[in-house]
Coordinates of C-alpha atoms in Angstrom, one line a residue:
M1 CA -82.2 29.1 90.2
D2 CA -84.5 26.3 89.0
R3 CA -87.2 26.7 86.3
K4 CA -90.0 27.1 88.8
T5 CA -88.3 29.9 90.6
F6 CA -87.3 31.6 87.4
L7 CA -90.8 31.5 86.1
S8 CA -92.1 33.0 89.4
Y9 CA -89.8 35.9 88.5
L10 CA -90.6 36.2 84.8
G11 CA -94.3 35.4 85.4
T12 CA -95.5 37.5 82.4
G13 CA -96.5 36.1 79.0
A14 CA -97.7 38.2 76.2
A15 CA -101.3 37.2 76.6
A16 CA -101.2 37.7 80.4
L17 CA -99.8 41.1 79.8
A18 CA -102.5 42.0 77.4
V19 CA -105.1 41.0 80.1
A20 CA -103.3 42.9 82.7
S21 CA -103.0 46.0 80.5
A22 CA -102.4 48.3 83.4
G23 CA -99.4 46.2 84.4
L24 CA -100.5 46.0 88.0
G25 CA -101.2 43.1 90.4
T26 CA -99.8 39.6 90.6
L27 CA -100.1 37.2 87.7
E28 CA -100.8 33.7 88.9
G29 CA -99.1 30.6 87.2
K30 CA -102.5 29.7 85.5
A31 CA -102.8 33.0 83.9
S32 CA -99.2 33.2 82.9
A33 CA -99.4 29.8 81.2
A34 CA -102.1 31.1 78.9
T35 CA -99.6 32.3 76.3
G36 CA -101.0 29.8 73.9
N37 CA -97.6 28.0 73.2
A38 CA -96.3 25.9 76.0
N39 CA -93.1 25.0 74.0
H40 CA -92.1 28.6 74.0
L41 CA -93.3 29.6 77.5
F42 CA -90.7 32.3 78.5
G43 CA -88.3 30.9 76.0
F44 CA -87.7 27.7 78.3
K45 CA -86.2 24.9 76.2
T46 CA -85.8 27.2 73.2
N47 CA -83.0 29.1 71.7
K48 CA -84.5 32.5 72.6
V49 CA -82.1 34.8 74.4
S50 CA -85.1 36.3 76.1
G51 CA -85.8 32.9 77.7
Y52 CA -84.5 31.1 80.9
F53 CA -81.1 32.1 82.2
D54 CA -79.1 31.7 85.3
P55 CA -78.5 35.2 86.6
I56 CA -74.9 36.2 87.0
T57 CA -73.3 38.2 89.9
P58 CA -71.4 41.5 89.6
S59 CA -67.8 41.4 88.3
K60 CA -64.8 43.6 88.2
E61 CA -63.1 41.5 85.4
D62 CA -62.0 42.9 82.1
K63 CA -64.4 40.6 80.4
L64 CA -67.9 40.5 78.9
I65 CA -69.6 37.9 81.0
V66 CA -72.9 36.3 80.0
P67 CA -74.9 33.5 81.7
K68 CA -73.8 29.8 81.4
N69 CA -75.1 28.2 78.2
F70 CA -74.8 31.5 76.4
K71 CA -72.0 32.7 74.1
Y72 CA -71.2 35.9 72.2
D73 CA -69.5 36.7 68.9
V74 CA -67.7 40.0 68.3
V75 CA -69.5 41.0 65.0
A76 CA -67.6 44.3 64.5
A77 CA -65.1 46.3 66.5
Y78 CA -63.4 49.7 66.1
G79 CA -61.2 49.7 63.0
D80 CA -62.7 46.6 61.2
V81 CA -63.2 46.9 57.5
I82 CA -66.8 46.9 56.7
N83 CA -67.1 47.1 52.9
P84 CA -65.1 46.7 49.6
A85 CA -64.2 50.4 49.7
G86 CA -62.2 49.9 52.9
E87 CA -64.4 52.0 55.2
K88 CA -63.8 51.1 58.8
F89 CA -66.1 50.6 61.8
G90 CA -66.1 53.6 63.9
S91 CA -65.7 54.5 67.7
G92 CA -68.0 54.6 70.7
A93 CA -70.4 51.9 69.5
D94 CA -73.9 52.6 70.9
Y95 CA -77.4 52.0 69.5
N96 CA -78.0 49.0 67.3
A97 CA -81.0 48.1 65.0
F98 CA -81.2 45.0 63.0
F99 CA -83.1 45.0 59.7
P100 CA -83.7 41.4 58.3
I101 CA -82.9 40.6 54.7
K102 CA -85.7 38.6 53.2
D103 CA -87.4 38.3 56.6
S104 CA -84.3 36.4 58.0
S105 CA -83.2 36.4 61.6
T106 CA -79.8 35.1 60.6
R107 CA -78.9 37.7 57.9
G108 CA -79.6 41.4 57.8
L109 CA -78.3 45.0 58.1
L110 CA -77.1 46.2 61.4
V111 CA -77.2 50.0 62.1
T112 CA -74.8 51.0 64.8
N113 CA -74.3 54.5 66.3
H114 CA -70.9 55.9 67.1
E115 CA -71.0 58.4 69.9
Y116 CA -67.5 59.7 70.5
T117 CA -63.7 59.1 70.3
T118 CA -61.1 58.2 73.0
I119 CA -57.4 58.0 73.3
F120 CA -57.4 54.8 71.2
Q121 CA -58.6 56.8 68.2
L122 CA -57.0 60.1 68.7
G123 CA -53.9 59.5 70.9
P124 CA -53.0 62.0 73.5
V125 CA -54.6 65.4 72.8
G126 CA -52.8 68.5 73.7
D127 CA -54.4 72.0 74.1
A128 CA -56.1 71.5 70.7
M129 CA -56.5 68.7 68.3
T130 CA -54.1 68.4 65.3
A131 CA -55.5 68.3 61.8
E132 CA -55.1 64.4 61.8
Q133 CA -57.0 64.2 65.1
L134 CA -59.8 66.4 63.9
H135 CA -60.2 64.2 60.9
S136 CA -60.2 61.0 63.0
N137 CA -62.7 62.6 65.4
L138 CA -65.2 63.3 62.5
Y139 CA -64.6 60.2 60.6
N140 CA -65.0 57.8 63.7
Q141 CA -68.2 59.3 64.9
G142 CA -71.6 59.0 63.3
M143 CA -73.1 55.6 62.1
S144 CA -72.1 52.3 60.5
V145 CA -74.4 50.2 58.3
T146 CA -73.0 46.7 58.2
E147 CA -74.2 43.5 56.8
V148 CA -74.1 40.6 59.3
Y149 CA -75.0 36.9 59.2
R150 CA -75.0 33.7 61.2
D151 CA -73.1 30.9 59.6
E152 CA -73.8 27.2 59.6
D153 CA -71.9 26.7 62.8
G154 CA -74.0 29.3 64.5
T155 CA -71.3 32.1 64.6
W156 CA -72.2 35.7 63.8
K157 CA -69.9 37.4 61.3
L158 CA -69.4 40.6 59.5
D159 CA -69.8 40.5 55.6
P160 CA -67.1 42.9 54.2
T161 CA -68.3 42.4 50.7
S162 CA -71.8 43.9 51.3
A163 CA -73.1 46.4 48.8
Y164 CA -75.1 48.0 51.5
A165 CA -72.4 48.5 54.1
R166 CA -71.2 52.1 54.6
R167 CA -70.2 54.8 57.0
I168 CA -72.2 57.8 57.8
N169 CA -70.1 60.4 59.7
G170 CA -69.0 64.0 60.3
Y171 CA -68.5 64.5 56.4
T172 CA -71.9 63.2 55.2
T173 CA -74.3 65.8 53.9
F174 CA -77.9 65.9 55.3
Q175 CA -81.1 67.6 54.3
L176 CA -82.7 69.8 56.9
T177 CA -86.5 69.5 57.3
G178 CA -89.1 71.3 59.4
P179 CA -89.5 74.7 60.9
A180 CA -85.7 75.4 61.4
K181 CA -84.8 74.8 57.8
G182 CA -83.3 78.0 56.4
I183 CA -83.8 80.2 59.4
P184 CA -81.1 82.7 60.4
A185 CA -80.3 80.8 63.6
L186 CA -79.0 78.0 61.3
K187 CA -77.3 80.6 59.0
N188 CA -80.0 80.1 56.5
A189 CA -78.8 76.5 55.7
T190 CA -81.0 73.9 54.1
T191 CA -78.3 71.3 54.5
A192 CA -75.9 70.3 57.2
Q193 CA -72.4 68.8 57.2
G194 CA -72.2 65.5 59.0
T195 CA -73.7 63.9 62.1
F196 CA -71.8 63.1 65.3
A197 CA -72.3 62.4 69.0
N198 CA -74.8 59.7 67.9
C199 CA -76.1 58.2 71.0
S200 CA -79.2 55.9 70.9
G201 CA -82.1 55.9 68.4
G202 CA -85.1 54.2 67.2
V203 CA -86.8 52.4 64.3
T204 CA -89.7 54.1 62.5
L205 CA -93.0 52.6 61.5
W206 CA -91.8 52.7 57.9
N207 CA -88.5 50.9 58.6
T208 CA -86.0 53.6 58.7
V209 CA -83.7 54.5 61.5
L210 CA -83.8 57.6 63.8
S211 CA -80.3 58.5 65.2
C212 CA -79.9 61.0 68.0
E213 CA -77.2 63.6 68.2
E214 CA -76.4 64.0 71.9
N215 CA -73.3 65.8 73.3
F216 CA -72.3 67.5 70.0
A217 CA -71.0 70.8 71.3
E218 CA -67.3 69.9 71.7
T219 CA -66.9 68.3 68.3
A220 CA -68.7 71.1 66.5
A221 CA -66.5 73.7 68.2
A222 CA -63.3 71.8 67.6
S223 CA -64.1 71.4 63.9
K224 CA -65.4 75.1 63.6
L225 CA -68.8 73.8 62.4
T226 CA -72.1 75.7 63.0
D227 CA -73.3 74.7 66.4
T228 CA -77.0 74.9 65.5
H229 CA -76.6 72.2 62.8
Y230 CA -76.3 69.6 65.4
G231 CA -78.4 68.3 68.3
W232 CA -81.1 67.0 66.0
V233 CA -82.8 63.7 65.2
V234 CA -81.2 62.1 62.1
E235 CA -83.2 59.8 59.7
V236 CA -81.5 57.2 57.5
D237 CA -82.6 54.3 55.4
P238 CA -80.2 51.4 55.8
F239 CA -81.0 50.1 52.3
D240 CA -80.8 53.5 50.6
K241 CA -77.5 55.5 51.0
T242 CA -79.1 58.6 49.4
Y243 CA -81.7 59.0 52.1
L244 CA -80.3 61.4 54.8
K245 CA -82.4 63.8 56.8
K246 CA -82.3 66.0 60.0
H247 CA -85.8 66.6 61.4
T248 CA -85.9 70.0 63.2
A249 CA -89.5 69.7 64.2
L250 CA -88.4 67.1 66.8
G251 CA -86.4 69.8 68.6
R252 CA -82.6 70.4 69.2
F253 CA -81.2 69.2 72.6
N254 CA -79.0 66.5 73.9
H255 CA -81.1 63.7 72.3
E256 CA -80.7 60.2 73.7
N257 CA -83.2 58.2 71.7
T258 CA -86.6 58.1 70.1
A259 CA -89.6 55.9 70.7
M260 CA -92.3 55.9 68.1
G261 CA -95.9 54.9 68.4
L262 CA -99.4 55.8 67.1
A263 CA -102.0 57.9 68.8
A264 CA -105.5 56.5 68.9
D265 CA -106.5 58.7 66.0
G266 CA -103.5 57.5 63.8
R267 CA -101.2 60.4 64.3
V268 CA -97.5 59.5 64.8
V269 CA -96.0 60.1 68.4
V270 CA -92.3 60.2 69.1
Y271 CA -91.1 60.2 72.6
M272 CA -87.6 61.6 73.4
G273 CA -85.2 62.0 76.3
D274 CA -82.6 64.7 76.9
D275 CA -79.4 63.3 78.5
K276 CA -78.5 66.3 80.7
K277 CA -79.0 67.0 84.3
D278 CA -82.2 69.0 85.0
A279 CA -83.4 68.2 81.5
C280 CA -87.0 67.6 80.4
V281 CA -89.0 64.8 78.7
Y282 CA -90.5 65.4 75.3
K283 CA -93.0 64.0 72.8
F284 CA -93.9 65.1 69.2
I285 CA -97.3 64.5 67.8
S286 CA -97.6 64.7 64.0
K287 CA -100.2 66.9 62.3
G288 CA -101.0 64.2 59.7
K289 CA -102.0 60.5 60.2
Y290 CA -99.9 57.4 59.4
N291 CA -100.7 55.6 56.3
A292 CA -99.0 52.1 56.2
S293 CA -99.4 51.8 52.5
A294 CA -97.4 55.1 52.0
G295 CA -94.2 53.5 53.2
R296 CA -91.3 55.8 53.6
F297 CA -93.4 58.8 52.4
N298 CA -94.7 58.9 56.1
S299 CA -91.4 60.5 56.9
A300 CA -93.1 63.8 56.1
L301 CA -95.1 63.4 59.2
L302 CA -92.0 64.3 61.2
E303 CA -91.8 67.6 59.5
E304 CA -95.0 69.1 60.8
G305 CA -96.7 68.7 64.1
T306 CA -96.5 69.9 67.8
L307 CA -93.6 69.3 70.2
Y308 CA -94.7 68.9 73.8
V309 CA -92.7 68.8 77.1
A310 CA -93.8 66.9 80.3
N311 CA -94.9 68.9 83.3
L312 CA -94.8 66.1 86.0
K313 CA -96.4 68.3 88.7
S314 CA -99.6 68.9 86.7
G315 CA -99.5 65.6 84.7
K316 CA -99.9 67.5 81.5
W317 CA -98.0 67.8 78.1
A318 CA -97.2 71.5 77.5
P319 CA -96.9 72.6 73.9
V320 CA -93.4 73.9 73.0
T321 CA -94.7 76.5 70.6
L322 CA -94.0 80.2 69.8
D323 CA -97.5 81.1 71.1
E324 CA -96.8 79.4 74.5
V325 CA -93.3 80.9 74.8
K326 CA -94.8 84.4 74.3
K327 CA -97.2 83.8 77.2
S328 CA -94.3 83.3 79.6
K329 CA -93.4 86.0 82.1
T330 CA -89.7 85.8 81.0
Y331 CA -90.6 86.5 77.5
A332 CA -92.6 89.6 78.4
E333 CA -89.9 91.0 80.6
K334 CA -86.7 90.3 78.6
S335 CA -86.0 91.8 75.2
D336 CA -83.1 89.4 74.5
V337 CA -85.5 86.5 74.9
Q338 CA -88.1 88.1 72.6
K339 CA -85.2 88.5 70.0
K340 CA -84.1 84.9 70.4
F341 CA -87.6 83.5 69.8
A342 CA -88.9 85.2 66.8
S343 CA -90.3 82.1 65.0
L344 CA -91.2 78.4 65.7
G345 CA -87.9 77.6 64.0
D346 CA -86.1 79.5 66.9
V347 CA -88.2 77.7 69.4
V348 CA -87.2 74.2 68.2
T349 CA -83.5 75.3 67.8
Y350 CA -83.3 76.7 71.4
C351 CA -85.6 74.0 72.7
Q352 CA -84.1 73.4 76.2
E353 CA -84.7 77.1 77.1
A354 CA -88.1 77.2 75.5
A355 CA -89.3 74.0 77.3
L356 CA -88.7 75.6 80.7
L357 CA -90.4 78.8 79.6
V358 CA -93.6 76.8 78.9
G359 CA -93.5 74.9 82.1
G360 CA -91.5 71.7 81.4
T361 CA -90.3 69.9 84.5
P362 CA -86.5 69.5 85.0
T363 CA -85.6 65.9 85.7
D364 CA -82.7 63.6 86.4
R365 CA -81.0 62.9 83.0
P366 CA -83.8 61.3 81.1
E367 CA -82.1 59.0 78.8
D368 CA -83.7 56.1 76.9
I369 CA -87.5 56.1 76.6
E370 CA -89.4 53.0 75.4
I371 CA -93.1 52.4 74.8
S372 CA -94.5 49.1 76.2
P373 CA -95.7 47.0 73.3
F374 CA -98.3 45.5 75.5
D375 CA -100.1 48.3 77.2
N376 CA -98.8 51.6 75.8
T377 CA -97.2 52.7 79.1
V378 CA -94.0 54.7 78.6
F379 CA -90.8 53.9 80.4
I380 CA -88.1 56.4 81.0
A381 CA -84.6 55.8 82.2
H382 CA -83.7 58.6 84.6
T383 CA -80.0 57.8 84.9
N384 CA -79.0 59.9 87.9
N385 CA -78.4 63.5 89.0
D386 CA -76.0 64.1 91.9
N387 CA -77.2 67.7 92.0
H388 CA -80.4 66.3 93.6
G389 CA -78.9 63.5 95.5
N390 CA -80.3 61.0 93.1
I391 CA -77.0 59.0 92.7
H392 CA -78.4 55.7 91.4
G393 CA -81.3 56.9 89.2
H394 CA -84.6 55.3 88.6
I395 CA -87.1 54.2 85.9
T396 CA -90.2 56.2 85.5
R397 CA -93.4 54.7 84.0
I398 CA -95.9 57.1 82.4
F399 CA -99.6 56.2 82.1
E400 CA -101.2 58.2 79.3
A401 CA -104.9 59.2 79.8
N402 CA -107.0 56.4 78.3
N403 CA -104.0 54.5 77.2
D404 CA -103.8 56.9 74.2
L405 CA -100.2 58.1 73.2
G406 CA -101.8 61.2 71.8
A407 CA -103.2 62.2 75.1
L408 CA -102.2 65.5 76.7
E409 CA -102.6 64.3 80.3
F410 CA -100.9 61.5 82.2
D411 CA -100.1 60.0 85.5
F412 CA -96.8 58.3 86.4
E413 CA -95.0 56.0 88.9
I414 CA -91.4 55.2 89.9
F415 CA -91.3 51.7 88.3
A416 CA -87.9 50.8 89.7
A417 CA -85.3 52.7 91.7
G418 CA -81.5 52.1 91.4
G419 CA -79.5 51.3 94.6
R420 CA -78.3 48.5 96.7
Q421 CA -81.9 47.2 97.2
S422 CA -82.3 46.6 93.5
G423 CA -78.8 45.6 92.5
F424 CA -78.4 48.1 89.7
S425 CA -77.4 51.7 89.4
S426 CA -77.8 54.3 86.7
P427 CA -80.3 52.9 84.2
D428 CA -79.7 53.9 80.6
N429 CA -80.8 52.1 77.4
L430 CA -84.0 50.0 77.5
A431 CA -85.6 47.3 75.3
F432 CA -88.6 45.1 75.7
D433 CA -88.7 41.3 74.8
S434 CA -91.8 39.3 73.7
N435 CA -92.5 38.3 77.3
G436 CA -92.9 41.9 78.4
N437 CA -89.7 42.1 80.4
L438 CA -87.6 45.2 80.3
W439 CA -83.9 44.8 79.4
V440 CA -81.8 47.6 81.1
V441 CA -78.2 48.5 80.7
T442 CA -76.5 50.7 83.2
D443 CA -74.3 53.8 82.8
I444 CA -72.2 54.2 85.9
S445 CA -69.5 56.6 84.7
S446 CA -66.1 55.0 84.3
S447 CA -64.7 57.5 86.9
S448 CA -67.2 56.2 89.6
Q449 CA -67.1 52.4 88.8
N450 CA -65.9 50.2 91.8
K451 CA -65.6 53.3 94.0
G452 CA -67.5 54.7 96.9
V453 CA -71.2 54.0 96.9
H454 CA -70.8 52.3 93.5
K455 CA -68.5 49.5 94.8
S456 CA -71.2 46.8 95.2
F457 CA -72.4 47.2 91.6
M458 CA -68.8 46.6 90.3
N459 CA -68.7 47.0 86.4
N460 CA -71.7 48.2 84.4
G461 CA -74.2 45.5 83.4
L462 CA -77.3 44.3 81.5
F463 CA -80.4 43.5 83.6
V464 CA -83.8 42.0 83.0
I465 CA -86.7 43.4 85.0
P466 CA -90.2 42.0 84.7
T467 CA -92.9 44.8 84.1
S468 CA -95.8 42.8 85.7
G469 CA -96.4 40.0 88.1
S470 CA -95.1 39.3 91.6
A471 CA -91.5 40.2 90.6
K472 CA -92.4 43.5 89.0
G473 CA -89.5 45.8 89.2
K474 CA -86.9 43.2 90.5
A475 CA -83.7 43.1 88.4
L476 CA -81.9 39.9 87.4
Q477 CA -78.4 40.5 85.9
F478 CA -77.8 39.0 82.5
A479 CA -74.3 40.4 81.6
S480 CA -71.3 42.3 83.1
A481 CA -69.2 44.7 81.0
P482 CA -65.4 44.9 80.6
T483 CA -63.3 47.4 82.5
D484 CA -64.3 51.1 82.2
S485 CA -67.0 50.3 79.7
E486 CA -70.8 50.4 79.5
L487 CA -73.1 48.1 77.6
T488 CA -75.4 49.9 75.1
G489 CA -77.8 49.4 72.3
P490 CA -79.6 46.1 73.1
F491 CA -81.6 45.0 70.2
F492 CA -83.1 41.5 69.4
T493 CA -83.5 39.7 66.1
P494 CA -87.1 39.1 65.2
D495 CA -87.1 35.5 66.6
E496 CA -85.1 36.7 69.7
S497 CA -82.5 33.9 69.1
T498 CA -79.8 36.7 69.1
L499 CA -79.4 39.9 71.1
F500 CA -77.2 42.5 69.6
L501 CA -75.2 44.6 72.3
S502 CA -72.5 47.2 72.1
V503 CA -69.5 47.3 74.4
Q504 CA -68.8 51.0 74.6
H505 CA -65.5 52.8 75.6
P506 CA -63.6 49.8 77.3
G507 CA -60.4 51.2 78.8
E508 CA -61.8 54.8 78.8
N509 CA -59.6 55.7 81.8
T510 CA -56.3 55.0 79.8
S511 CA -54.0 57.9 79.9
D512 CA -50.9 56.1 78.7
L513 CA -51.3 53.9 75.6
S514 CA -48.5 51.7 76.8
K515 CA -50.7 50.9 79.9
P516 CA -54.3 50.4 78.8
T517 CA -56.8 49.7 81.5
S518 CA -58.6 47.3 79.2
L519 CA -57.7 45.2 76.2
W520 CA -61.2 44.0 75.4
P521 CA -62.0 42.3 73.1
H522 CA -58.6 40.7 73.7
R523 CA -57.6 40.0 70.0
Q524 CA -54.3 38.2 69.7
G525 CA -51.5 40.7 69.6
D526 CA -53.7 43.7 70.1
K527 CA -52.4 46.4 72.3
I528 CA -55.5 48.7 72.5
A529 CA -59.0 48.3 73.7
R530 CA -61.7 48.4 71.0
C531 CA -65.4 49.2 71.3
G532 CA -67.6 46.9 69.3
V533 CA -70.9 45.1 68.8
V534 CA -71.4 41.5 70.0
A535 CA -74.2 39.0 69.0
I536 CA -75.3 37.0 72.1
S537 CA -76.9 33.7 71.5
G538 CA -77.4 30.5 73.5
F539 CA -79.0 27.3 74.5
K540 CA -77.3 24.9 72.1
L541 CA -79.8 22.1 71.8

């Protein structure tokens, strides 16, 4: 693919997108060229990962494959020592967020989520986990804060001497905030032990991380922990190890990620997906308004506000409140429902049930949600739902009324549908680059990869999809994942010279440790697969 053809596909500059705020129609070359910096047009002839690349084809190899002229460095993998205390990088690497140190794009703190453990951490599990396995399970989930840097040769490395690096896991104590704090459904607790099942997340406007507890039930039950203490959105400050919160006002469900923005009147808005079949899409709107000068004190905005659920049939956001729950026919007719929902704290604790009572629309595994930085449209990765015959999933795009994230009415479109025609299946995590292109990783389950209707897609991948112009919705494959794995947590450095990406659960189908189905990252002498985070860079000039 030559430069002219590539530009016709990625015909979207930041300025052009700002003009075409609705994201509709074809952008001509003249308009696209009006980005104001020809040397950095679409990253061509620059070191930006978000620039020109030769798309790859699907692969079944046990390799992480990236386009020619690009390379990757394994920054951290399961079991790597991350700090002087000897703490180790966890399992199930997922979401990543890079926080520059002194505004650098070559040194900073990398926050990585750890979603779950596999046979490589636990060994074979019998009818119940042993004490050692239970410990490993809690220790290896949660989050890692690591310090990473790019050396003079251009190689990204982990700094194991960092004073910031640490593990946050199933043993870490969190403060509970919001309406469920101290209520009977949480056994009157004001703190909770640990975080686990940490899937994706988001960065706040005040430079902290929101991490999402997703499929928490199995770990909570195995460790005999209070179920209602999990399934929340967690907030941590990478630079402050004492700052640890769980925000109950954002609801309790199988959280995938958060996407934070501002309403037209300055209130904070947080969009959230619920990774479950027939689950709903949510947004939280704070009561108070954001004050940039207040810094981290803005976190209090996540403690009081209104949680809403999307009704796709009416195009309205329905309040998930006690008053609205009480208006439902089910509440009026069933005494057990009346008993369950006695307070707003109960509503957010049993949010999935409450959302349906107030009119939320069940959808097809709404995973990652991202707000377009160019036009305030909201993109939702609906991964799939075989209950509805939606095998390959789709990406939904929401248009809030008047482009206001605080609006309570919206319209939507199917921005891109997975399938043979698009070349991708089961969209999961999303990220935008500065050209307005959507980066999408896929989540074909390891049990379905390279089988049946998924054969043509081969291993999971990373794709780039323009959100405007003549190639709107067309996918170009940037990377292919190793055997049994999925790629997760795409996150750019500020200058987009590096893309951090997790390789999650390679070799997940292994049942016999002497016969692993993957050995990625293929370290010399290693006999197991290791999840990890890579730093992708390219265009050596």
